[in-house]
XYZ file of C-alpha atoms in Angstrom:
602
model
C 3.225 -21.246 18.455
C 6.350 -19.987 19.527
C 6.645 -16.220 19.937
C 8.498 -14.369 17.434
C 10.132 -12.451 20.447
C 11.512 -15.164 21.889
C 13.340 -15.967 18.719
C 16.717 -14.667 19.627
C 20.118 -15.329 18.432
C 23.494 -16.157 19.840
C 25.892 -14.076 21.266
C 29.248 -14.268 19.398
C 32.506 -14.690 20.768
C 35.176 -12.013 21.455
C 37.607 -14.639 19.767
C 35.468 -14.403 16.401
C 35.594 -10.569 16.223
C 38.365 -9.787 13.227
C 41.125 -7.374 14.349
C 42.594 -4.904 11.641
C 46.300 -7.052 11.627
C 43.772 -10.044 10.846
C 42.163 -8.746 8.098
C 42.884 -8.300 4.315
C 43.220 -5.664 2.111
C 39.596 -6.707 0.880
C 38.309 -4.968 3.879
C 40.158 -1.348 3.697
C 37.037 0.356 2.692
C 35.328 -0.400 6.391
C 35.985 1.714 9.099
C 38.428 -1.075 11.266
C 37.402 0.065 15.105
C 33.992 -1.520 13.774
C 35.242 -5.366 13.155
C 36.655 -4.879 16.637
C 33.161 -4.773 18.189
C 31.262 -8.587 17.093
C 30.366 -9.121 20.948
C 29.045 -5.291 21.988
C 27.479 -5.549 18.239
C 25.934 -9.008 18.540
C 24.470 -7.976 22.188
C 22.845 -4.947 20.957
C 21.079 -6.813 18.068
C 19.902 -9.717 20.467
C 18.232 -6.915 22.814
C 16.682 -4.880 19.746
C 12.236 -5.192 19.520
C 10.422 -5.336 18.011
C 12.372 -8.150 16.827
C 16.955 -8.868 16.421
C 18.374 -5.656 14.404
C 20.916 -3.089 14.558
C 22.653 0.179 13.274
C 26.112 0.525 12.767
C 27.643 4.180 12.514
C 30.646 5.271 10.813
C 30.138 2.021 8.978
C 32.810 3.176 6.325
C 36.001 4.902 6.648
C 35.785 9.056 6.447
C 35.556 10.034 2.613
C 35.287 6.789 0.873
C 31.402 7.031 0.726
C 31.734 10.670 -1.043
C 33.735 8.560 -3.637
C 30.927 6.165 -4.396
C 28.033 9.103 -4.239
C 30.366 10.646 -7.181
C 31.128 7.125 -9.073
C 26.796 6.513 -9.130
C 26.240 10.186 -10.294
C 28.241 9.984 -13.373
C 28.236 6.675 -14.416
C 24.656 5.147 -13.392
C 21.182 5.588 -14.589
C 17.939 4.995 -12.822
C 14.952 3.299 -13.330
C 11.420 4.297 -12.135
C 9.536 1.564 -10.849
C 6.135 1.762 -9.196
C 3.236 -1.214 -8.098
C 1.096 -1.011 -5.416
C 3.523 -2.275 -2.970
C 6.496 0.410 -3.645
C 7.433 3.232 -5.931
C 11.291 3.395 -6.339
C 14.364 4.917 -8.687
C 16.524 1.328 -8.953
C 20.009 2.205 -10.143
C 22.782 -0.291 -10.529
C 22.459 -3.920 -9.923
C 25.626 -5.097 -8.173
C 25.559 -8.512 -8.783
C 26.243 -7.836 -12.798
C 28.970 -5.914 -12.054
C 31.702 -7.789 -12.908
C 35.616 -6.856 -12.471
C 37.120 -6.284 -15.460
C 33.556 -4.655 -16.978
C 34.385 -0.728 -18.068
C 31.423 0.244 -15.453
C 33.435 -1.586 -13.030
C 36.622 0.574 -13.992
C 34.604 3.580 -13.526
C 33.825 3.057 -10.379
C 36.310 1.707 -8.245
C 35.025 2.439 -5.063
C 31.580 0.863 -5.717
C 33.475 -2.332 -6.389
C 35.520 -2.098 -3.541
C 32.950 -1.755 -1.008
C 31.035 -4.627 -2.955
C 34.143 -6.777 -2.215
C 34.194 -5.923 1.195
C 30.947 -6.875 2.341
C 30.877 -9.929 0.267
C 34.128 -11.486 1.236
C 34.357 -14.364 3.321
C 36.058 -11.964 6.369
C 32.804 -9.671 6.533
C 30.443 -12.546 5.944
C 31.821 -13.634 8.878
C 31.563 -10.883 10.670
C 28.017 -10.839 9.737
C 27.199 -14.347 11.048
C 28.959 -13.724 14.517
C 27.200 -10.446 15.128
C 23.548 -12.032 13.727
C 24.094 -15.193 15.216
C 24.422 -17.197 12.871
C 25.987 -20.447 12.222
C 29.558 -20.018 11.079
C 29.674 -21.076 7.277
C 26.217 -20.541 6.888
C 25.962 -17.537 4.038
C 26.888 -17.730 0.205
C 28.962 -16.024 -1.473
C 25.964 -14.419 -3.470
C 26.001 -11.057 -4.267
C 22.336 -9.837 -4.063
C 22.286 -5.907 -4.051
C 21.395 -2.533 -5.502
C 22.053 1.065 -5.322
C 18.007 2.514 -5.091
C 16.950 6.370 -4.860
C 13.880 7.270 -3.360
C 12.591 10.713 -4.239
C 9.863 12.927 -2.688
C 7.049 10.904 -2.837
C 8.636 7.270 -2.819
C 7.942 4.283 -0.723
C 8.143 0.587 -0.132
C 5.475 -0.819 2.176
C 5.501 -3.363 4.580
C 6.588 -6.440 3.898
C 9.208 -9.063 5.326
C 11.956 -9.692 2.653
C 11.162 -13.100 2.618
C 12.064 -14.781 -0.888
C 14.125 -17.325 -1.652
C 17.434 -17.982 -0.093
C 17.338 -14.571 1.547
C 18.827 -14.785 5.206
C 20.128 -11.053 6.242
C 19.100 -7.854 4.859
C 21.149 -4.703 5.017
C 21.252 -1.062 3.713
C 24.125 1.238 3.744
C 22.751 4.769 3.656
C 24.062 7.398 1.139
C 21.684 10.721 1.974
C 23.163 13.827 1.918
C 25.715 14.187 5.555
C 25.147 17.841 5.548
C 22.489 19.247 6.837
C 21.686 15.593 8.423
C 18.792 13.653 7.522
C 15.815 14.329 9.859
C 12.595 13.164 10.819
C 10.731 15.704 8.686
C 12.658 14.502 6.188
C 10.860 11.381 5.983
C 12.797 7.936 4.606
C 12.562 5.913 7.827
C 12.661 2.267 8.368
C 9.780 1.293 9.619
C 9.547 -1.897 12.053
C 6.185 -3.297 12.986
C 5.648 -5.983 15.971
C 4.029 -9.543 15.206
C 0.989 -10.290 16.165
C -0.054 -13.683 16.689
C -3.290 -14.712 14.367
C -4.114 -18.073 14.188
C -1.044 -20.281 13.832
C 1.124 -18.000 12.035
C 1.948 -14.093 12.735
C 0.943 -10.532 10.668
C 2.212 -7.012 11.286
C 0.457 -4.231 13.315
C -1.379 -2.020 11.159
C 1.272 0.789 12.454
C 5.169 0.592 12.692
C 6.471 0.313 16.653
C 10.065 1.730 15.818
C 12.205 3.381 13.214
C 15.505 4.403 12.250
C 16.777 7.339 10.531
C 18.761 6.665 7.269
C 21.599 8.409 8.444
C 24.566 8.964 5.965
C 27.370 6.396 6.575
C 25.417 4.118 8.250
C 24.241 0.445 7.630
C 21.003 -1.180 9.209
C 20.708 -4.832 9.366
C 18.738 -8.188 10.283
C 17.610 -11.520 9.854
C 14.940 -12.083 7.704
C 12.652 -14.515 9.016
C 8.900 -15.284 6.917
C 6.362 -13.910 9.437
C 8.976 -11.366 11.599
C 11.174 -9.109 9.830
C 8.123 -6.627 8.875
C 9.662 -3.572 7.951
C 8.660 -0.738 5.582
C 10.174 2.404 3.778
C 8.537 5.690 5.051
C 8.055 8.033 2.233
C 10.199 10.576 1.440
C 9.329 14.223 2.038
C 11.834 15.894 1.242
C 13.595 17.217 -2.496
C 16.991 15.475 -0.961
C 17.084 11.913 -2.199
C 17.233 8.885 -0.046
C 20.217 6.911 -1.809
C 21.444 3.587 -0.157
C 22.555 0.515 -0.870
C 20.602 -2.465 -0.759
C 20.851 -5.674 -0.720
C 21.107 -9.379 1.062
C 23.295 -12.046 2.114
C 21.807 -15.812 1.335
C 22.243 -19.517 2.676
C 22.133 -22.589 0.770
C 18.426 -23.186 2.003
C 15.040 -21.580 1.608
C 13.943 -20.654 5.851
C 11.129 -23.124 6.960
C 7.671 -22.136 6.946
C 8.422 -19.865 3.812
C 4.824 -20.263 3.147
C 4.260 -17.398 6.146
C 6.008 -14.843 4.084
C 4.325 -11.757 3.312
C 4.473 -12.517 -0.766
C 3.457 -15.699 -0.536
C 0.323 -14.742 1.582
C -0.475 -11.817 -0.933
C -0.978 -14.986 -3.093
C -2.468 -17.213 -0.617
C -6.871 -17.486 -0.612
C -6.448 -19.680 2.417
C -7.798 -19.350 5.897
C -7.539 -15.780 7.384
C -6.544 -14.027 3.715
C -10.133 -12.430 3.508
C -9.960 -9.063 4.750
C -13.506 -7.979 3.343
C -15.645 -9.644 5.656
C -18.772 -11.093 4.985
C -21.624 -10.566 2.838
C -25.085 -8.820 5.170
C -28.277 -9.607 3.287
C -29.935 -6.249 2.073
C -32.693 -4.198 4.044
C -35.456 -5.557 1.947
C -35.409 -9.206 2.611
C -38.708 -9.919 0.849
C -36.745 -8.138 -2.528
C -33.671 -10.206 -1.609
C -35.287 -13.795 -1.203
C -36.894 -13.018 -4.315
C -34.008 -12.473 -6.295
C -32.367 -15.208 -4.597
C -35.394 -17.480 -5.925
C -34.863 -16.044 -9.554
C -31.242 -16.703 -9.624
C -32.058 -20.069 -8.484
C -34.216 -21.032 -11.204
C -31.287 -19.524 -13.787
C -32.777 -16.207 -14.708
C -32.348 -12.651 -13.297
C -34.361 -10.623 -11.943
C -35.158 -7.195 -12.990
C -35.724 -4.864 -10.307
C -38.842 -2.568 -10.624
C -37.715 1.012 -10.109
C -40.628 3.096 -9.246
C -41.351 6.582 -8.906
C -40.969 6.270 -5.164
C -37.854 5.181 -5.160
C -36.850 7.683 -7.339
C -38.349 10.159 -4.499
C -36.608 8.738 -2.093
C -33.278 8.845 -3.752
C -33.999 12.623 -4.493
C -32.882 13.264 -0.825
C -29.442 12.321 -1.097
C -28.457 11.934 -5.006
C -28.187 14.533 -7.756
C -31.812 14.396 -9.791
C -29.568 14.292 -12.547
C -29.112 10.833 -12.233
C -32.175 10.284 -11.550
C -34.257 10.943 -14.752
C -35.291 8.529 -17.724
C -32.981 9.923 -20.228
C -30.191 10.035 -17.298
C -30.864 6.522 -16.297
C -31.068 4.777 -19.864
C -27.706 6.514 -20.882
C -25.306 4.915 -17.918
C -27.323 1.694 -18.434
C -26.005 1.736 -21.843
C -22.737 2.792 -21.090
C -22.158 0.180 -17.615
C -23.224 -2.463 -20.092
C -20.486 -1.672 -22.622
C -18.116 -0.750 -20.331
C -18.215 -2.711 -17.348
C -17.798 0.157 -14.746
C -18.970 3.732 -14.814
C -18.056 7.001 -13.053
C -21.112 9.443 -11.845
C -19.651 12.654 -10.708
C -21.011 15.484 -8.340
C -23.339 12.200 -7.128
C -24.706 13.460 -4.156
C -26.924 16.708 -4.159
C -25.428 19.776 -2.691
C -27.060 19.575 0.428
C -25.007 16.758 1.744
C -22.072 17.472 -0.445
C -21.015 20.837 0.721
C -21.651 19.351 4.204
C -19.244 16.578 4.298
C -16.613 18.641 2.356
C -17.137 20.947 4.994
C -16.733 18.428 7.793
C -13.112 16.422 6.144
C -11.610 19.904 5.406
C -12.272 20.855 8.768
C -10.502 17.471 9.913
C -8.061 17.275 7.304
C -6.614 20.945 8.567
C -6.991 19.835 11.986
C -4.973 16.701 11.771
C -2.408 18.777 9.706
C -2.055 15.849 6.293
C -1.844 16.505 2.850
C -0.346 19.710 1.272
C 2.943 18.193 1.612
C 2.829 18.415 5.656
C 5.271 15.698 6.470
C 3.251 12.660 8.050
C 5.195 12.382 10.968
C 2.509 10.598 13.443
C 1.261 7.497 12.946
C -1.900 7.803 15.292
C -3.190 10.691 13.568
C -6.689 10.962 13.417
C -7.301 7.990 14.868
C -9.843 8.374 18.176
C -13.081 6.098 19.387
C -14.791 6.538 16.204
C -11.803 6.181 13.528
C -9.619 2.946 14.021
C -6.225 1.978 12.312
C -6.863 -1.377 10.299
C -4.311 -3.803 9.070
C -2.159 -5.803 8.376
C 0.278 -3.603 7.155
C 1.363 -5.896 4.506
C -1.889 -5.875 2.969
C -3.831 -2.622 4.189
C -3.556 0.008 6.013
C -6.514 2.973 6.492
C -8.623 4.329 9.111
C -12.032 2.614 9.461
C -15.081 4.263 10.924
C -16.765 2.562 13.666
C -20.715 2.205 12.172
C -23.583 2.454 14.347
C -23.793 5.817 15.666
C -23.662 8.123 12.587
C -27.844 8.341 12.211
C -28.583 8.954 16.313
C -25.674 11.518 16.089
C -26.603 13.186 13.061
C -30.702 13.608 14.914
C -28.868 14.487 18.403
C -27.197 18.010 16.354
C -29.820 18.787 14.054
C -30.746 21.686 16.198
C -27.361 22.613 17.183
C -24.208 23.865 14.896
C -23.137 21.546 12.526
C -19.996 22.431 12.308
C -18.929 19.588 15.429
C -20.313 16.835 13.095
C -17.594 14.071 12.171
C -17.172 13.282 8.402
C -17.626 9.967 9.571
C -21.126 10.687 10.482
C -22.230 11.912 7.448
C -20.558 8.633 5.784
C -22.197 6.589 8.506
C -25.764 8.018 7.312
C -25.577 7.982 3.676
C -24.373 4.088 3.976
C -26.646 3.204 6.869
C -30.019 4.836 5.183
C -28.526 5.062 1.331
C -26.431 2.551 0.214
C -28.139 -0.135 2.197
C -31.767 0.310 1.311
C -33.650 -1.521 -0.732
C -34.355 1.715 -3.325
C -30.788 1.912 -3.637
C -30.623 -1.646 -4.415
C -32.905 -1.410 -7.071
C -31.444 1.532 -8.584
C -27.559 -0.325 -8.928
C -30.024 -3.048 -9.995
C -31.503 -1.119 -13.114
C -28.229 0.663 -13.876
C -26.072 -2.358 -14.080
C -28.629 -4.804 -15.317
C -27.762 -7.353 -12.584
C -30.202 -7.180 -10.505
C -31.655 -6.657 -7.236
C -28.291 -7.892 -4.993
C -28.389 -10.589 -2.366
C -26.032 -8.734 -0.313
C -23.565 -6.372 0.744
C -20.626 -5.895 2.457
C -18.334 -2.655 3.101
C -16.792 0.004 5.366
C -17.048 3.786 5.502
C -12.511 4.459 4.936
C -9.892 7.402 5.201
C -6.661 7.373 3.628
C -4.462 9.348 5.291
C -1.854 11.142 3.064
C 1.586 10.283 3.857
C 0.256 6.998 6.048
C -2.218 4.776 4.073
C -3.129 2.384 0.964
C -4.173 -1.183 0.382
C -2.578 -3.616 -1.685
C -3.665 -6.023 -3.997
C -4.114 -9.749 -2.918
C -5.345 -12.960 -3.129
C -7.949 -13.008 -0.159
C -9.362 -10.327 -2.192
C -11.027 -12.706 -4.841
C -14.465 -13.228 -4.634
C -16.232 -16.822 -5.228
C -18.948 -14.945 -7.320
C -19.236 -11.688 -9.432
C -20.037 -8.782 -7.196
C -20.630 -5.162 -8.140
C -18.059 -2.616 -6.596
C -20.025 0.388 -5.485
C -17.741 3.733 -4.025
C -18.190 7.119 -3.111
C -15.026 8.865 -3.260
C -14.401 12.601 -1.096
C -11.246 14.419 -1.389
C -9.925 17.750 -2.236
C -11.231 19.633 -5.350
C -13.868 20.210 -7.469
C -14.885 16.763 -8.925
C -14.570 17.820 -12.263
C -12.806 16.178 -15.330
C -9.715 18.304 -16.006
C -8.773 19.168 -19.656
C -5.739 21.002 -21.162
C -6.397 23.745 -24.346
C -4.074 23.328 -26.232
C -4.478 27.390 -27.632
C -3.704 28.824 -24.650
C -1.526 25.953 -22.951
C -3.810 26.285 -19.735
C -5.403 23.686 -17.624
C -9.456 23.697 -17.185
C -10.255 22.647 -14.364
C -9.256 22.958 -10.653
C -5.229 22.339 -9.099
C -6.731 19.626 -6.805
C -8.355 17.773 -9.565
C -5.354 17.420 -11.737
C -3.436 16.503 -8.852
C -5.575 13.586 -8.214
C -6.318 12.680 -11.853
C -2.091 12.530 -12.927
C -1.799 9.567 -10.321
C 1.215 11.201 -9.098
C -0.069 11.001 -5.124
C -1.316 7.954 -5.585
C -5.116 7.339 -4.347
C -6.756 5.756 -7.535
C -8.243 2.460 -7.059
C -6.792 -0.046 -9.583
C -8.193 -3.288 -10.883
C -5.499 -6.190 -12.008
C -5.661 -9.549 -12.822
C -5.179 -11.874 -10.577
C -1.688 -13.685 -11.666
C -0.775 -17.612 -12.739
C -0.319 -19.907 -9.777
C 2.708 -20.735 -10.880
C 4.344 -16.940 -10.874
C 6.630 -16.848 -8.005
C 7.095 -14.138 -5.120
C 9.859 -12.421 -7.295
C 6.915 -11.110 -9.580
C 5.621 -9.211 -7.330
C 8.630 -6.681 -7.850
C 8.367 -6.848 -11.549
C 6.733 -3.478 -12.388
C 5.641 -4.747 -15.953
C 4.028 -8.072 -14.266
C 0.570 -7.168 -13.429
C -2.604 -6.440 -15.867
C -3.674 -3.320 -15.252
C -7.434 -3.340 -16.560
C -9.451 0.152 -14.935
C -7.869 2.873 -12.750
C -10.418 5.081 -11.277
C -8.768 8.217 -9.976
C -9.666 9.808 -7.046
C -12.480 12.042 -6.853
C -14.658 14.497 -5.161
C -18.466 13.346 -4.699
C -17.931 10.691 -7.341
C -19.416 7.539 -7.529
C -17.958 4.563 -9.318
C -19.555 1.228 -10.541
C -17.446 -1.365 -11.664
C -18.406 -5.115 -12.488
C -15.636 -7.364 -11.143
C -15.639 -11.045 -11.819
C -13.732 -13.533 -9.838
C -10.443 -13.219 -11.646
C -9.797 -10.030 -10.993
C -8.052 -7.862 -7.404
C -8.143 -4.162 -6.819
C -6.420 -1.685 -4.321
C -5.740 2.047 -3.267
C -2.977 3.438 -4.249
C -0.470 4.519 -0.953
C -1.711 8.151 -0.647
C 0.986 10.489 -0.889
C 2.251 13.322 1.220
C 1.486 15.901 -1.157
C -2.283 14.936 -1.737
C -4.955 17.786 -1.303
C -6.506 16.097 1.279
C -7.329 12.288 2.262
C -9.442 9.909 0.484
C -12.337 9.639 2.647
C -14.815 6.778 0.663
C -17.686 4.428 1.480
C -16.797 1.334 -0.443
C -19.074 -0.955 -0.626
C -19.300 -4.834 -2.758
C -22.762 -6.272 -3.979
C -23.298 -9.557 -4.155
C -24.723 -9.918 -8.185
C -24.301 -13.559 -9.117
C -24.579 -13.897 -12.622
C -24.672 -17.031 -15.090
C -20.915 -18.506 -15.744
C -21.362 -18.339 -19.341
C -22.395 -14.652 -18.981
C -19.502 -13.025 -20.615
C -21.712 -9.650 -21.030
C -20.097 -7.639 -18.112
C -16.036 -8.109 -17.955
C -13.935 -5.182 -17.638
C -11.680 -4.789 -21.070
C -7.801 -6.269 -20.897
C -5.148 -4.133 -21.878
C -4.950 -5.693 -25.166
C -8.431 -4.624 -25.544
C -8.319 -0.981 -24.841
């Protein structure tokens, strides 16, 4: 497998480079000292890691950008757009604008510089200074003027669709005060990593670039290399640009290695759940097995013991006959249910206490700008990717019960979050009492398995997106416990005195605004291309379960149907610090009992 780094392209010619004398009149709106620099241009993109790109300042001539900032504010409108992969204002689409149109007449410059870059001269230019074969890009006009606000994003990905072959953006943010790292906005580039026989991205970027005003980024997109993100924006300036591609006749080869087509892909190396452990009462477990052998379930006994147990860690609440019969009811109606203040207020108060502690340490949420990328992470909290599918910090299990027993008689106040989480999952979520209680509540029964992780989200930094390797064989039982900021309490507005109930930090998290919900979509046609997956309206949005404070969620999800976490904005109260956990609940096939509701349906 050949080394995306070693992919490098020619060096063009000084004799290719255009002079101004050579050039038409097409060209006036670029800054002419530039198309007198192909071989210093094309060097500096060949030398450029993690993989061939490059900047180009002063990329128009001085004042003709200030036009086209004036032409989009009158004339244009914008259009929100938001998935789990990006959340974007998309303005005008370029390639309908067509001379003659009375758009086109309003904006003059727009059209001008859409001339210019699209006109055989600067396509060109473009092939010399990528190295490219001369002749080798359409004249298809593929490009957009986008706005990202505070708060927007587009994660990683590789631009790989169709006849794609060079990306570029021309930045429009403001020139005074200059755009800054605090700011927020970067382009983010990630390095390949070699799995298997094809590459992913790092789970964090290796370089970025500042979308300075007047400026215009480009490269080659290649399925596999050209990983590259948007940072979010922190700022109230918007990020406006320009945005678009040059194509080639062809698709690239091995198209099948590009980051949409592997969100779709359930092949080899997709899974990113792992594998299913069997649960700590094997005896219980075999058992079940047996029963759902012989095509009936099995209907765990919960005793009065377990309920004792349980009393340790959960809220009694949900503990009692009444209690239990009612979300019974409910899960089986429903498909999913939400327990809040789920733990009892022993352990609750101490993990807020712990995540606070780290979340004011680390400096995230509240708006901070996210401007390091290793935050938080140490020997006990690790970055996991791919970016293009996930990006969070994992704990590293094992440790959290002999650590918790090691402080017990000393202050608590050192304890890691991720201790806590360690325990509860460890001695909690793993035991057999547990098992039988999810078993009872859903009416599943006892599971054959589990498999999870103890997770942060970092505000400003992490999310997970929705994909293929995902999807489960069988039915399996998703089983979280959400921490963040606030209360965990269900916010409600009176109407009489036009005042919110409920705490700042729950509303926050229940409007969706800073993202953190976990949403469950169905899992698209086969034959839906990779374009979809920028169609805001093309995914079935069935449950969204917002973040929250010590709550617990239960959702049924049958094979049909993907999930992910929501990119956690900047201006969250805190991370989303979760255990997240999948049962393994086989169920009959023609058991249509427990499916979560379509849209159609709610």
């Amino acid at each position: 497998m050949t080394s995306p780094a070693s992919k490098r392209p020619r060096i063009g010619s000084a004799d290719k480079e255009l002079s101004a004398s050579s050039s038409s009149s097409l060209l006036d709106p670029i800054t002419p000292s530039i198309l007198q620099k192909g071989e210093q241009l094309a060097t500096l993109y060949q030398k450029a890691s993690p993989y061939p790109h490059a900047v180009i300042d002063n990329f128009c001539v001085d004042g003709f950008l200030e036009g086209i900032l004036t032409e989009l504010k009158h004339n244009s409108k914008v259009k929100f757009k938001e998935t789990d992969l990006f959340r974007v204002y998309q303005s005008i689409d370029l390639g309908n604008l067509k001379d003659g149109s009375e758009l086109a007449a309003n904006m003059p410059n727009l059209m001008k510089l859409k001339n210019a870059i699209y006109s055989p001269q600067y396509r060109a230019f473009i092939e010399n200074i990528a190295g490219l074969e001369a002749g080798s890009l359409t004249d298809e006009v593929d490009c957009a003027a986008n706005c990202h606000t505070r708060g927007c994003h587009l994660l990683c990905h590789d631009d790989v669709i169709g006849t794609r072959k060079v990306s570029y953006i021309i930045y429009l943010t403001d020139a005074k005060p200059e755009w800054t790292d605090s700011d927020g906005g970067r382009l983010e580039l990630y390095d390949a990593i070699a799995e298997e026989d094809r590459f992913v991205p790092g789970a964090l970027p290796v370089k970025t670039v500042l979308p300075a005003f007047n400026s215009m980024a480009y490269f080659v997109v290649e399925p596999g290399v050209s990983f590259h993100s948007v940072q979010e924006v922190f700022c109230d300036r918007p990020r406006l640009s320009i945005q678009g591609w040059y194509h080639t006749k062809e698709a690239p080869s091995q198209i099948e290695n590009a980051t949409l087509q592997r969100l779709k892909s359930t092949g080899e190396g997709e899974n990113t759940e792992g594998t299913f452990q069997p649960m700590a009462d094997e005896a219980t477990a075999a058992a079940a097995a047996e029963t759902e052998g012989n095509g009936t379930k099995s209907e765990p006994t919960f005793s009065s013991e377990d309920g004792k147990f349980l009393g340790e860690y959960i809220n009694k609440a949900y503990l009692t006959e009444e209690s239990l019969n009612e979300i019974r009811t409910r899960f089986e109606e429903e498909s999913s249910v939400k327990l809040r203040h789920f733990l009892n207020d022993e352990w609750s108060s101490k993990i807020k206490a712990a995540f606070t502690r780290q979340d004011k340490g680390d400096k995230v949420g509240e708006n901070n700008p996210s401007l390091d990328y290793h935050v938080g992470i140490n020997e006990k909290w690790k970055a996991v990717g791919p970016a293009h599918k996930q990006r969070f910090l994992q704990y590293q299990e094992g440790s959290g019960s002999n650590a918790l027993s090691a402080k017990k008689a000393s202050s608590e106040d050192v304890v890691d979050a991720g201790e806590y989480l360690d325990h509860l999952k460890q001695n909690l979520f793993q035991s057999a009492e547990f098992g039988r209680w999810i078993g009872w509540l859903s009416s599943l029964g006892f599971p054959l398995g589990y498999r999870g992780r103890i997770r942060r989200f970092r505000p400003g930094l992490d999310y997970t997106v929705a994909h293929y390797g995902i999807l489960t064989t069988n039915a399996v039982l998703d089983t979280t416990l959400c921490f963040c900021g606030g209360e965990g309490n269900q916010c409600s507005f009176d109407e009489e005195t036009n005042e919110l109930i409920g705490s700042d930090d729950d509303a926050i998290w229940e409007s969706g605004d800073v993202g953190g919900f976990e949403c469950y979509i169905e899992a698209d046609d086969d034959d839906e291309g990779a374009e979809a997956e920028y169609d805001e309206e093309d995914d079935t949005q069935l449950l969204s379960v917002s973040a929250s404070f010590n709550t617990l969620s239960l959702v049924y999800r049958d094979p049909g149907t993907m999930k992910f976490v929501k990119y956690v904005g900047s201006g969250a109260p805190s991370s989303r610090w979760d255990i997240a956990l999948e049962y393994d609940v086989k169920i009959d096939e023609d058991d249509d009992e427990h499916q979560l509701p379509t849209d159609e349906e709610n």
